[in-house]
Tab-separated table of C-alpha atoms in Angstrom:
chain	number	residue	atom	x	y	z
A	56	MET	CA	99.912	154.144	112.924
A	57	ASN	CA	96.679	154.448	111.094
A	58	ALA	CA	93.603	152.433	112.067
A	59	ALA	CA	93.643	150.270	108.910
A	60	VAL	CA	97.171	148.996	109.601
A	61	VAL	CA	96.300	148.251	113.233
A	62	SER	CA	93.162	146.429	112.089
A	63	ILE	CA	95.131	144.324	109.596
A	64	GLU	CA	97.785	143.470	112.197
A	65	ASP	CA	95.050	142.470	114.636
A	66	LYS	CA	93.537	140.177	112.003
A	67	ILE	CA	96.958	138.702	111.265
A	68	ASP	CA	97.489	138.021	114.977
A	69	ARG	CA	94.083	136.319	115.137
A	70	LEU	CA	94.943	134.272	112.055
A	71	LEU	CA	98.292	133.213	113.524
A	72	ALA	CA	96.572	132.145	116.758
A	73	CYS	CA	94.070	130.204	114.688
A	74	LEU	CA	96.873	128.533	112.702
A	75	ASP	CA	98.644	127.593	115.948
A	76	GLN	CA	95.471	125.832	116.999
A	77	ASP	CA	95.477	124.070	113.607
A	78	ALA	CA	99.027	122.885	114.284
A	79	ARG	CA	97.966	121.524	117.690
A	80	HIS	CA	95.043	119.748	116.017
A	81	ILE	CA	97.373	118.105	113.488
A	82	GLN	CA	99.687	116.989	116.304
A	83	GLU	CA	96.705	115.475	118.146
A	84	SER	CA	95.679	113.727	114.922
A	85	LEU	CA	99.170	112.251	114.632
A	86	LEU	CA	98.904	110.922	118.181
A	87	HIS	CA	95.467	109.468	117.420
A	88	LEU	CA	96.772	107.679	114.317
A	89	ASN	CA	99.685	106.189	116.273
A	90	GLU	CA	97.336	105.093	119.055
A	91	MET	CA	94.909	103.623	116.517
A	92	ARG	CA	97.634	101.533	114.896
A	93	ARG	CA	98.814	100.349	118.315
A	94	LEU	CA	95.290	99.300	119.328
A	95	VAL	CA	94.629	97.552	116.013
A	96	ILE	CA	97.836	95.548	116.386
A	97	LYS	CA	96.969	94.683	120.000
A	98	ARG	CA	93.358	93.911	118.928
A	99	ASP	CA	91.971	95.963	121.813
A	100	GLU	CA	88.462	96.567	120.493
A	101	ALA	CA	87.143	98.323	123.607
A	102	ALA	CA	89.929	100.907	123.678
A	103	LEU	CA	89.699	101.323	119.904
A	104	GLY	CA	85.981	102.049	120.181
A	105	LYS	CA	86.640	104.689	122.849
A	106	LEU	CA	89.364	106.255	120.734
A	107	LEU	CA	87.091	106.453	117.697
A	108	GLU	CA	84.325	108.044	119.788
A	109	SER	CA	86.725	110.690	121.092
A	110	ILE	CA	87.978	111.391	117.554
A	111	GLN	CA	84.393	111.891	116.351
A	112	ALA	CA	83.667	114.264	119.252
A	113	VAL	CA	86.765	116.352	118.489
A	114	SER	CA	86.058	116.486	114.757
A	115	GLY	CA	82.572	117.823	115.426
A	116	SER	CA	83.881	120.694	117.525
A	117	TYR	CA	86.723	121.418	115.091
A	118	LYS	CA	84.245	122.553	112.427
A	119	ASP	CA	83.619	125.740	114.427
A	120	HIS	CA	87.349	126.420	114.348
A	121	GLU	CA	87.429	125.965	110.571
A	122	LEU	CA	84.615	128.482	110.204
A	123	LYS	CA	86.518	130.949	112.395
A	124	ARG	CA	89.671	130.568	110.262
A	125	ARG	CA	87.643	131.042	107.099
A	126	SER	CA	86.035	134.183	108.540
A	127	ILE	CA	89.412	135.696	109.475
A	128	ARG	CA	90.749	134.864	106.034
A	129	LYS	CA	87.734	136.579	104.444
A	130	GLU	CA	88.234	139.679	106.625
A	131	LEU	CA	91.921	139.835	105.648
A	132	ALA	CA	91.089	139.457	101.969
A	133	ASP	CA	88.592	142.307	102.212
A	134	SER	CA	91.042	144.517	104.153
A	135	LEU	CA	93.862	143.913	101.672
A	136	GLY	CA	91.579	144.261	98.659
A	137	CYS	CA	92.095	140.828	97.128
A	138	ASP	CA	89.914	137.862	96.280
A	139	PHE	CA	89.154	135.308	99.018
A	140	LYS	CA	90.614	132.464	96.966
A	141	GLN	CA	93.860	134.388	96.472
A	142	MET	CA	94.290	135.018	100.211
A	143	THR	CA	96.939	132.446	101.053
A	144	LEU	CA	99.817	132.609	103.490
A	145	SER	CA	102.209	133.189	100.598
A	146	ALA	CA	100.115	136.107	99.336
A	147	LEU	CA	99.857	137.465	102.860
A	148	GLN	CA	103.642	137.327	103.309
A	149	ALA	CA	104.137	139.587	100.312
A	150	SER	CA	102.193	142.430	101.894
A	151	LEU	CA	103.567	142.288	105.450
A	152	PRO	CA	106.398	144.041	107.268
A	153	GLU	CA	109.447	141.904	108.125
A	154	ALA	CA	108.480	141.138	111.743
A	155	LYS	CA	105.071	139.728	110.805
A	156	LYS	CA	106.449	138.142	107.635
A	157	ASP	CA	108.840	136.029	109.739
A	158	LEU	CA	106.016	134.863	112.004
A	159	VAL	CA	103.871	133.899	109.022
A	160	THR	CA	106.833	132.090	107.412
A	161	GLN	CA	107.515	130.088	110.580
A	162	THR	CA	103.861	129.157	110.947
A	163	LYS	CA	103.639	128.211	107.279
A	164	GLU	CA	106.687	125.936	107.497
A	165	LYS	CA	105.447	124.344	110.708
A	166	LEU	CA	102.074	123.583	109.119
A	167	ARG	CA	103.730	122.282	105.955
A	168	SER	CA	105.959	119.840	107.877
A	169	LEU	CA	103.112	118.695	110.136
A	170	SER	CA	100.868	118.167	107.108
A	171	ALA	CA	103.534	116.069	105.390
A	172	GLU	CA	103.981	113.979	108.532
A	173	LEU	CA	100.207	113.563	108.877
A	174	LYS	CA	99.978	112.413	105.270
A	175	LYS	CA	102.711	109.822	105.878
A	176	GLU	CA	101.122	108.560	109.103
A	177	TYR	CA	97.682	108.429	107.476
A	178	LEU	CA	99.097	106.339	104.636
A	179	SER	CA	100.778	103.986	107.141
A	180	THR	CA	97.502	103.547	109.018
A	181	ALA	CA	95.551	102.979	105.803
A	182	LEU	CA	98.078	100.345	104.677
A	183	LEU	CA	97.888	98.567	108.048
A	184	LEU	CA	94.092	98.480	107.936
A	185	SER	CA	94.170	97.332	104.310
A	186	GLU	CA	96.530	94.476	105.183
A	187	CYS	CA	94.341	93.496	108.148
A	188	ALA	CA	91.293	93.372	105.870
A	189	ARG	CA	93.201	91.336	103.255
A	190	PHE	CA	94.430	88.885	105.884
A	191	ASN	CA	90.924	88.517	107.367
A	192	ASN	CA	89.487	87.860	103.900
A	193	LEU	CA	92.115	85.181	103.257
A	194	LEU	CA	91.343	83.531	106.591
A	195	LEU	CA	87.606	83.544	105.959
A	196	LYS	CA	88.049	82.213	102.459
A	197	GLY	CA	90.324	79.482	103.767
A	198	ILE	CA	87.816	78.494	106.435
A	199	PHE	CA	84.689	78.503	104.277
A	200	ASP	CA	86.273	77.051	101.131
A	201	LEU	CA	88.131	74.296	103.000
A	202	GLY	CA	85.828	71.454	101.958
A	203	LYS	CA	85.159	72.778	98.475
A	204	THR	CA	88.697	72.984	97.181
A	205	GLN	CA	89.482	69.272	97.236
A	206	SER	CA	92.916	70.221	98.440
A	207	VAL	CA	95.661	67.679	98.916
A	208	HIS	CA	96.907	67.148	102.470
A	209	TYR	CA	100.036	65.268	103.525
A	210	ASN	CA	100.283	63.202	106.684
A	211	PRO	CA	103.494	62.797	108.720
A	212	ASN	CA	104.447	59.729	106.649
A	213	GLY	CA	104.330	61.740	103.429
A	214	GLU	CA	101.223	60.032	102.106
A	215	THR	CA	98.577	62.146	100.437
A	216	SER	CA	94.879	62.225	101.006
A	217	ARG	CA	92.237	64.367	99.378
A	218	GLN	CA	89.737	66.145	101.538
A	219	ILE	CA	86.471	66.161	99.660
A	220	ASP	CA	83.935	66.255	102.466
A	221	MET	CA	82.515	69.459	103.873
A	222	THR	CA	83.896	69.140	107.388
A	223	PHE	CA	85.261	72.161	109.157
A	224	VAL	CA	88.053	70.287	110.930
A	225	ASN	CA	89.637	67.049	109.729
A	226	LEU	CA	90.418	64.793	112.690
A	227	GLN	CA	92.100	62.028	110.732
A	228	PHE	CA	95.134	60.587	112.538
């Protein structure tokens, strides 16, 4: 085997290891989103704060990993004689022997399915948080606009009374 082929295979192995770490990161992100939704529903602010701090710490260290992946991708693009932007897993598959091609295909499919699941879970979390914000806004509006709306209230006998004062709680019996 010539040195160029060995060098390219070494870079591919490093890229695959890097992509496996990406897959683990996506799986951890999925767990964090599930945990975040659970804590929001339980209204556990202390645990939610700790979770958010740990997510921020991990995201800071993950930037180094992204730079490493980008560097390997650049090295592969240079070795294969193509542009950096054109160096994708699909382009890489086209220039590999069958054994490596299968590994790249498996990794690509794994990342594709994890990314789709992450997108779905992210959307679910965003919708939950959006609904929580909407509900909180409705509650606050109901509390602070209570005396201003001149709303009609019914007592147990079915008689109506208008609340026009600015009281927070009406203690009429």
